[in-house]
Amino acid sequence: MKTEKIAIGCNIHGVDVNNISDAEISTLQNELYKNRIIILKNQNISDEAYCNFATRFGTPIPYLQENYHHPKFPLIFVSSNVKKDGKQIGVPRTGGYWHSDTSFEKDPKVLTMLLPKVLPSTVKRTTKFIDMNAVYKSLPKNLLNEIEGEEFIHSGRWKYKIRPEDAGIDISEMLEMIDFYAPPVNHPAILEHPYTKEKIVYATRGFTVGIKNKSLDDSQRILNEIFDFAETDQFIREVTWSLGDLIIWDNRFLAHCSGRKKAITENIHEDVKKEEETMMYRITLKDAFPLCASQLHEDVTTLQN
């Protein structure tokens, strides 16, 4: 096994997930927590083998909306604008905003695996990342003081993908439906990673919608200042994917955003039609730890009681 540092995280060569040992998986897990993201290069695996590897690496959980599921392997979330026989495969144009996967859930899936299946032929397929531990360490003191000990409110309501069956439902009904299936949740504004003990600002512009016990105006001011500070060249790192990559990252540390070019608003439908085919298979997992170190103590207290 050989590691190679990149813009963020590292490439790992010399591993075949079809024939991987428990000891190698343990080594990869340690590399993941140390590097935030690892990319296993030159993998050639079936969909079933991908799911089996995920099951050995952690505890994979199917995404809550079934329209994202692979038809045979529901653990796989299919992000795709590819059509077969005129029928859409998976859900197109996912993740084009800063977010941390499933932070809007009560029990977020802290690891993400990604397997490119179809990549554009004329443009690079990339993902942008921000290490929110680096943001924490550089955050202005006045902002840090305003969020220390607070809880952020997370919701996926503003990033819901409209489905054909949603025709005829008005926006207020749709928001009520979203909140019914995935009500807003609170998580600590600052996490202590349960393995590395590093501090992390757990917030993204896509899913973090407020601050508990603060006014709407104060919440929006503070959050926008954090996002405007974080979403800069100082912290953004971009990684280009290749076929054969199997990517794994820690959602506690990393905010991410698809690197695709933003569609022009005034001509968005025509712009979207021109986008090249792309398909990515995603699996989200829990690992052996809770979201943050404080919950390790909560679990012990619960067991004692």
Coordinates of N, CA and C in Angstrom, one line a residue, residues 88-265:
Q88 N -35.0 8.3 -17.1 CA -33.9 8.8 -16.3 C -33.4 7.7 -15.3
I89 N -32.1 7.6 -15.3 CA -31.4 6.7 -14.3 C -31.0 7.5 -13.1
G90 N -31.5 7.2 -11.9 CA -31.1 8.0 -10.7 C -31.6 9.4 -10.8
V91 N -31.0 10.3 -10.1 CA -31.4 11.7 -10.0 C -30.3 12.6 -10.5
P92 N -30.6 13.5 -11.4 CA -29.5 14.3 -12.0 C -29.1 15.5 -11.1
R93 N -27.9 16.0 -11.4 CA -27.4 17.3 -10.9 C -27.5 17.4 -9.4
T94 N -27.1 16.4 -8.7 CA -27.1 16.5 -7.2 C -25.8 17.2 -6.7
G95 N -25.9 17.8 -5.5 CA -24.8 18.3 -4.8 C -24.1 19.5 -5.3
G96 N -24.8 20.4 -6.1 CA -24.1 21.5 -6.7 C -24.1 22.7 -5.7
Y97 N -23.9 22.5 -4.4 CA -23.9 23.5 -3.4 C -23.1 23.0 -2.2
W98 N -22.7 23.9 -1.4 CA -21.8 23.4 -0.2 C -22.7 22.7 0.8
H99 N -22.3 21.5 1.2 CA -23.1 20.7 2.1 C -22.2 19.6 2.7
S100 N -22.7 19.0 3.7 CA -22.1 17.8 4.3 C -23.2 16.7 4.3
D101 N -23.0 15.6 3.6 CA -24.0 14.6 3.4 C -24.8 14.2 4.6
T102 N -26.1 14.3 4.5 CA -27.1 13.9 5.5 C -27.0 14.6 6.8
S103 N -26.3 15.8 6.9 CA -26.3 16.5 8.1 C -27.7 17.0 8.6
F104 N -28.7 16.9 7.7 CA -30.0 17.3 8.0 C -30.8 16.1 8.7
E105 N -30.1 15.0 8.9 CA -30.7 13.9 9.6 C -30.3 13.9 11.1
K106 N -31.2 13.3 11.9 CA -30.9 13.2 13.3 C -29.6 12.5 13.6
D107 N -29.4 11.4 12.8 CA -28.2 10.6 13.0 C -27.4 10.6 11.7
P108 N -26.6 11.7 11.4 CA -25.9 11.8 10.1 C -25.0 10.6 9.8
K109 N -25.0 10.3 8.5 CA -24.0 9.3 8.0 C -22.7 9.9 7.8
V110 N -21.7 9.6 8.7 CA -20.5 10.4 8.8 C -19.5 10.1 7.7
L111 N -19.6 9.0 7.0 CA -18.7 8.7 5.9 C -19.4 8.6 4.6
T112 N -18.8 9.0 3.5 CA -19.3 8.9 2.1 C -18.3 8.2 1.3
M113 N -18.8 7.2 0.5 CA -18.0 6.6 -0.6 C -18.6 7.0 -1.9
L114 N -17.7 7.2 -2.9 CA -18.1 7.6 -4.2 C -17.4 6.8 -5.2
L115 N -18.1 6.3 -6.2 CA -17.5 5.5 -7.3 C -18.0 6.1 -8.7
P116 N -17.1 6.7 -9.4 CA -17.5 7.3 -10.7 C -17.8 6.1 -11.7
K117 N -18.9 6.2 -12.4 CA -19.3 5.2 -13.4 C -19.3 5.8 -14.8
V118 N -19.7 7.0 -15.0 CA -19.6 7.7 -16.3 C -19.1 9.1 -16.0
L119 N -18.1 9.5 -16.8 CA -17.5 10.8 -16.6 C -17.6 11.6 -17.9
P120 N -17.7 12.9 -17.9 CA -17.8 13.7 -19.1 C -16.5 13.5 -19.9
S121 N -16.6 13.7 -21.2 CA -15.5 13.4 -22.1 C -14.7 14.7 -22.4
T122 N -15.3 15.9 -22.3 CA -14.6 17.1 -22.7 C -14.3 18.0 -21.5
V123 N -14.9 17.8 -20.3 CA -14.6 18.6 -19.2 C -14.2 17.6 -18.0
K124 N -13.5 18.2 -17.0 CA -13.1 17.4 -15.9 C -14.3 17.3 -14.9
R125 N -14.4 16.1 -14.3 CA -15.5 15.9 -13.2 C -14.7 16.1 -11.9
T126 N -15.1 17.1 -11.2 CA -14.4 17.4 -9.9 C -15.4 17.6 -8.8
T127 N -14.8 17.6 -7.6 CA -15.5 18.0 -6.4 C -14.6 18.9 -5.6
K128 N -15.3 20.0 -5.1 CA -14.5 20.9 -4.2 C -14.8 20.6 -2.7
F129 N -13.8 20.7 -1.9 CA -13.8 20.4 -0.5 C -13.3 21.6 0.3
I130 N -13.9 21.7 1.5 CA -13.4 22.6 2.5 C -13.2 21.8 3.8
D131 N -12.0 21.9 4.4 CA -11.7 21.2 5.7 C -12.2 22.2 6.8
M132 N -13.3 21.8 7.4 CA -13.9 22.7 8.4 C -13.1 22.7 9.7
N133 N -12.1 21.9 9.9 CA -11.2 22.0 11.0 C -10.3 23.2 10.8
A134 N -9.8 23.3 9.5 CA -9.0 24.5 9.1 C -9.7 25.8 9.3
V135 N -11.0 25.7 9.0 CA -11.9 26.9 9.1 C -12.0 27.3 10.6
Y136 N -12.2 26.2 11.5 CA -12.3 26.5 12.9 C -11.0 27.1 13.4
K137 N -9.9 26.7 13.0 CA -8.6 27.2 13.5 C -8.3 28.6 13.1
S138 N -9.0 29.0 12.0 CA -8.7 30.4 11.4 C -9.8 31.3 11.7
L139 N -11.0 30.9 12.2 CA -12.1 31.7 12.3 C -11.9 32.9 13.2
P140 N -12.3 34.1 12.8 CA -12.1 35.2 13.7 C -12.7 35.0 15.1
K141 N -12.0 35.5 16.1 CA -12.4 35.2 17.5 C -13.8 35.7 17.8
N142 N -14.3 36.8 17.2 CA -15.6 37.2 17.5 C -16.7 36.2 17.0
L143 N -16.4 35.6 15.8 CA -17.3 34.6 15.3 C -17.3 33.4 16.1
L144 N -16.1 33.0 16.5 CA -15.9 31.8 17.4 C -16.7 31.9 18.7
N145 N -16.6 33.1 19.3 CA -17.3 33.3 20.5 C -18.8 33.2 20.4
E146 N -19.3 33.6 19.2 CA -20.8 33.6 19.0 C -21.3 32.2 18.8
I147 N -20.5 31.3 18.4 CA -21.0 29.9 18.2 C -20.6 28.9 19.2
E148 N -19.6 29.3 20.0 CA -19.1 28.3 21.0 C -20.3 27.9 21.9
G149 N -20.5 26.6 22.0 CA -21.5 26.0 22.9 C -22.9 26.1 22.3
E150 N -23.1 26.6 21.1 CA -24.4 26.7 20.5 C -24.7 25.4 19.6
E151 N -25.9 25.4 19.2 CA -26.4 24.3 18.3 C -26.9 24.9 17.0
F152 N -26.4 24.3 15.9 CA -26.9 24.8 14.5 C -28.1 23.9 14.2
I153 N -29.0 24.5 13.4 CA -30.2 23.9 12.9 C -30.0 23.5 11.4
H154 N -30.2 22.2 11.1 CA -30.0 21.7 9.8 C -31.3 21.2 9.2
S155 N -31.4 21.4 7.9 CA -32.6 21.0 7.1 C -32.2 20.9 5.7
G156 N -32.8 19.8 5.0 CA -32.6 19.7 3.6 C -33.7 20.3 2.7
R157 N -34.6 21.1 3.4 CA -35.8 21.5 2.7 C -35.5 22.4 1.4
W158 N -34.5 23.1 1.5 CA -34.2 24.0 0.3 C -33.5 23.4 -0.8
K159 N -33.1 22.1 -0.6 CA -32.4 21.4 -1.7 C -33.1 20.1 -2.2
Y160 N -34.4 20.1 -1.9 CA -35.2 19.0 -2.4 C -35.3 19.0 -3.9
K161 N -35.2 17.8 -4.5 CA -35.3 17.7 -6.0 C -36.7 17.4 -6.4
I162 N -37.3 18.3 -7.2 CA -38.7 18.2 -7.6 C -38.8 16.9 -8.5
R163 N -39.9 16.1 -8.2 CA -40.1 14.9 -9.0 C -41.4 15.1 -9.8
P164 N -41.5 14.3 -10.9 CA -42.7 14.4 -11.7 C -44.0 14.3 -11.0
E165 N -44.0 13.4 -10.0 CA -45.3 13.3 -9.2 C -45.6 14.5 -8.3
D166 N -44.6 15.4 -8.2 CA -44.9 16.6 -7.4 C -45.7 17.7 -8.1
A167 N -46.0 17.4 -9.4 CA -46.8 18.4 -10.2 C -48.1 18.6 -9.5
G168 N -48.6 19.8 -9.3 CA -49.9 20.1 -8.7 C -49.8 20.3 -7.2
I169 N -48.6 20.1 -6.6 CA -48.4 20.4 -5.2 C -47.8 21.8 -5.1
D170 N -48.5 22.7 -4.2 CA -47.9 24.0 -4.1 C -46.7 24.0 -3.2
I171 N -45.9 25.1 -3.2 CA -44.7 25.2 -2.5 C -44.9 24.9 -1.0
S172 N -45.9 25.5 -0.4 CA -46.1 25.4 1.1 C -46.4 23.9 1.4
E173 N -47.2 23.2 0.6 CA -47.5 21.8 0.8 C -46.2 21.0 0.7
M174 N -45.4 21.3 -0.3 CA -44.1 20.6 -0.5 C -43.2 20.8 0.7
L175 N -43.1 22.0 1.3 CA -42.3 22.2 2.4 C -42.8 21.4 3.6
E176 N -44.1 21.4 3.8 CA -44.7 20.6 4.9 C -44.4 19.1 4.7
M177 N -44.4 18.6 3.5 CA -44.1 17.2 3.3 C -42.6 16.9 3.6
I178 N -41.7 17.8 3.2 CA -40.3 17.6 3.4 C -40.1 17.6 4.9
D179 N -40.7 18.6 5.7 CA -40.5 18.6 7.1 C -41.1 17.4 7.8
F180 N -42.1 16.8 7.2 CA -42.7 15.6 7.8 C -41.7 14.5 7.8
Y181 N -41.1 14.3 6.6 CA -40.2 13.1 6.4 C -38.8 13.4 6.9
A182 N -38.4 14.6 6.9 CA -37.1 14.9 7.4 C -37.1 16.3 8.2
P183 N -37.7 16.3 9.4 CA -37.8 17.5 10.2 C -36.5 18.1 10.5
P184 N -36.4 19.4 10.6 CA -35.1 20.1 11.0 C -34.5 19.5 12.3
V185 N -33.2 19.4 12.3 CA -32.5 18.8 13.5 C -31.4 19.7 14.0
N186 N -31.1 19.6 15.2 CA -30.0 20.4 15.8 C -28.7 19.5 16.0
H187 N -27.6 20.1 15.7 CA -26.3 19.4 16.0 C -25.4 20.5 16.6
P188 N -24.4 20.1 17.4 CA -23.4 21.1 17.9 C -22.8 21.9 16.8
A189 N -22.7 23.2 17.1 CA -22.1 24.1 16.1 C -20.6 23.7 15.9
I190 N -19.9 23.3 17.0 CA -18.5 22.9 16.9 C -18.5 21.5 17.4
L191 N -18.0 20.6 16.5 CA -17.8 19.2 16.9 C -16.4 19.0 17.4
E192 N -16.2 18.1 18.3 CA -14.9 17.5 18.6 C -14.9 16.1 17.9
H193 N -14.0 15.9 17.0 CA -14.0 14.6 16.3 C -13.8 13.5 17.3
P194 N -14.6 12.4 17.3 CA -14.5 11.4 18.3 C -13.2 10.5 18.2
Y195 N -12.5 10.6 17.1 CA -11.3 9.8 16.9 C -10.0 10.6 17.0
T196 N -10.0 11.8 16.3 CA -8.8 12.6 16.3 C -8.8 13.7 17.3
K197 N -10.0 14.0 17.9 CA -10.2 15.0 18.9 C -10.0 16.5 18.4
E198 N -10.0 16.6 17.1 CA -9.9 17.9 16.5 C -11.2 18.6 16.5
K199 N -11.2 20.0 16.5 CA -12.4 20.8 16.6 C -12.8 21.1 15.1
I200 N -14.1 21.1 14.9 CA -14.7 21.3 13.5 C -15.9 22.2 13.6
V201 N -16.0 23.2 12.7 CA -17.3 23.9 12.5 C -18.2 23.1 11.7
Y202 N -19.3 22.6 12.2 CA -20.2 21.7 11.5 C -21.3 22.5 10.9
A203 N -21.1 23.1 9.8 CA -22.1 24.0 9.1 C -21.8 24.1 7.7
T204 N -22.8 24.1 6.9 CA -22.7 24.4 5.4 C -23.8 25.2 5.0
R205 N -23.6 26.0 3.9 CA -24.6 26.9 3.4 C -25.8 26.1 2.9
G206 N -25.6 24.9 2.4 CA -26.7 24.1 1.8 C -27.7 23.6 2.8
F207 N -27.2 23.2 4.0 CA -28.1 22.5 4.9 C -28.3 23.2 6.3
T208 N -27.4 24.1 6.6 CA -27.5 24.8 7.9 C -28.3 26.0 7.8
V209 N -29.5 26.0 8.5 CA -30.5 27.0 8.2 C -30.7 28.0 9.4
G210 N -30.1 27.7 10.6 CA -30.3 28.6 11.7 C -29.5 28.2 12.9
I211 N -29.6 29.0 14.0 CA -28.9 28.7 15.2 C -30.0 28.7 16.3
K212 N -30.0 27.6 17.1 CA -30.9 27.4 18.2 C -30.7 28.6 19.2
N213 N -31.9 29.1 19.6 CA -31.9 30.2 20.7 C -31.4 31.5 20.2
K214 N -31.2 31.7 18.9 CA -30.8 33.0 18.4 C -31.9 33.4 17.4
S215 N -32.1 34.7 17.3 CA -33.1 35.3 16.4 C -32.7 34.9 14.9
L216 N -33.7 35.0 14.1 CA -33.5 34.7 12.6 C -32.4 35.7 12.1
D217 N -32.5 37.0 12.4 CA -31.6 37.9 11.9 C -30.1 37.6 12.4
D218 N -30.0 37.3 13.7 CA -28.7 37.0 14.2 C -28.1 35.7 13.6
S219 N -29.0 34.7 13.5 CA -28.6 33.4 12.9 C -28.1 33.6 11.5
Q220 N -28.8 34.4 10.7 CA -28.4 34.5 9.3 C -27.1 35.4 9.2
R221 N -27.0 36.4 10.0 CA -25.8 37.2 10.0 C -24.6 36.3 10.3
I222 N -24.7 35.6 11.4 CA -23.5 34.8 11.9 C -23.2 33.7 10.8
L223 N -24.2 33.0 10.4 CA -24.0 31.9 9.4 C -23.4 32.4 8.1
N224 N -23.9 33.5 7.6 CA -23.4 34.1 6.4 C -21.9 34.5 6.5
E225 N -21.6 35.1 7.7 CA -20.2 35.5 7.9 C -19.3 34.2 7.9
I226 N -19.8 33.1 8.5 CA -19.0 31.9 8.5 C -18.8 31.4 7.1
F227 N -19.9 31.3 6.4 CA -19.8 30.7 5.0 C -19.0 31.6 4.1
D228 N -19.1 32.9 4.2 CA -18.3 33.8 3.4 C -16.9 33.7 3.7
F229 N -16.6 33.4 5.0 CA -15.2 33.2 5.4 C -14.6 31.9 4.8
A230 N -15.4 30.9 4.9 CA -15.0 29.5 4.6 C -14.9 29.3 3.1
E231 N -15.8 29.8 2.3 CA -15.9 29.5 0.9 C -15.0 30.4 0.1
T232 N -13.7 30.3 0.4 CA -12.7 31.2 -0.3 C -11.5 30.3 -0.7
D233 N -10.7 30.9 -1.5 CA -9.5 30.1 -2.0 C -8.6 29.7 -0.9
Q234 N -8.6 30.4 0.2 CA -7.8 30.0 1.4 C -8.1 28.5 1.8
F235 N -9.4 28.1 1.7 CA -9.8 26.8 2.2 C -10.2 25.8 1.1
I236 N -10.7 26.3 0.0 CA -11.2 25.4 -1.0 C -10.1 24.6 -1.7
R237 N -10.3 23.3 -1.8 CA -9.4 22.4 -2.5 C -10.3 21.6 -3.5
E238 N -9.8 21.4 -4.7 CA -10.6 20.7 -5.8 C -9.8 19.5 -6.2
V239 N -10.6 18.4 -6.3 CA -10.1 17.1 -6.7 C -10.8 16.6 -7.9
T240 N -10.0 16.1 -8.9 CA -10.5 15.6 -10.2 C -10.6 14.1 -10.1
W241 N -11.7 13.6 -10.5 CA -12.0 12.1 -10.5 C -11.6 11.4 -11.8
S242 N -11.3 10.2 -11.7 CA -11.0 9.3 -12.8 C -11.8 8.0 -12.6
L243 N -12.1 7.4 -13.8 CA -12.7 6.0 -13.7 C -11.7 5.1 -13.0
G244 N -12.2 4.3 -12.1 CA -11.3 3.4 -11.3 C -11.0 4.0 -9.9
D245 N -11.4 5.2 -9.7 CA -11.3 5.8 -8.3 C -12.4 5.2 -7.4
L246 N -12.1 5.0 -6.2 CA -13.1 4.7 -5.2 C -12.7 5.7 -4.0
I247 N -13.6 6.7 -3.8 CA -13.3 7.8 -3.0 C -14.0 7.6 -1.6
I248 N -13.4 7.9 -0.5 CA -14.0 7.9 0.8 C -13.6 9.1 1.5
W249 N -14.6 9.8 2.1 CA -14.3 11.0 2.9 C -15.1 11.0 4.2
D250 N -14.7 11.8 5.2 CA -15.3 12.0 6.5 C -16.1 13.3 6.4
N251 N -17.4 13.1 6.5 CA -18.3 14.3 6.5 C -18.3 15.2 7.7
R252 N -17.7 14.7 8.8 CA -17.5 15.6 9.9 C -16.6 16.7 9.5
F253 N -15.4 16.3 8.9 CA -14.4 17.3 8.6 C -14.8 18.2 7.4
L254 N -15.4 17.5 6.4 CA -15.4 18.1 5.0 C -16.8 18.6 4.6
A255 N -16.9 19.9 4.2 CA -18.0 20.4 3.4 C -17.6 20.1 1.9
H256 N -18.5 19.9 1.1 CA -18.1 19.6 -0.3 C -19.2 20.2 -1.3
C257 N -18.8 20.3 -2.5 CA -19.7 20.9 -3.6 C -19.2 20.3 -4.9
S258 N -20.2 19.9 -5.7 CA -19.8 19.5 -7.1 C -19.1 20.6 -7.8
G259 N -18.1 20.2 -8.6 CA -17.3 21.2 -9.3 C -17.9 21.5 -10.7
R260 N -19.1 21.1 -11.0 CA -19.7 21.3 -12.3 C -20.0 22.8 -12.5
K261 N -19.9 23.3 -13.7 CA -20.2 24.7 -14.0 C -21.6 25.0 -13.7
K262 N -21.8 26.2 -13.1 CA -23.2 26.6 -12.8 C -23.9 27.0 -14.0
A263 N -25.2 26.5 -14.1 CA -26.0 26.8 -15.3 C -26.4 28.3 -15.2
I264 N -26.5 28.9 -16.4 CA -26.9 30.3 -16.5 C -28.4 30.4 -16.2
T265 N -28.7 31.2 -15.2 CA -30.1 31.3 -14.6 C -31.1 31.6 -15.7

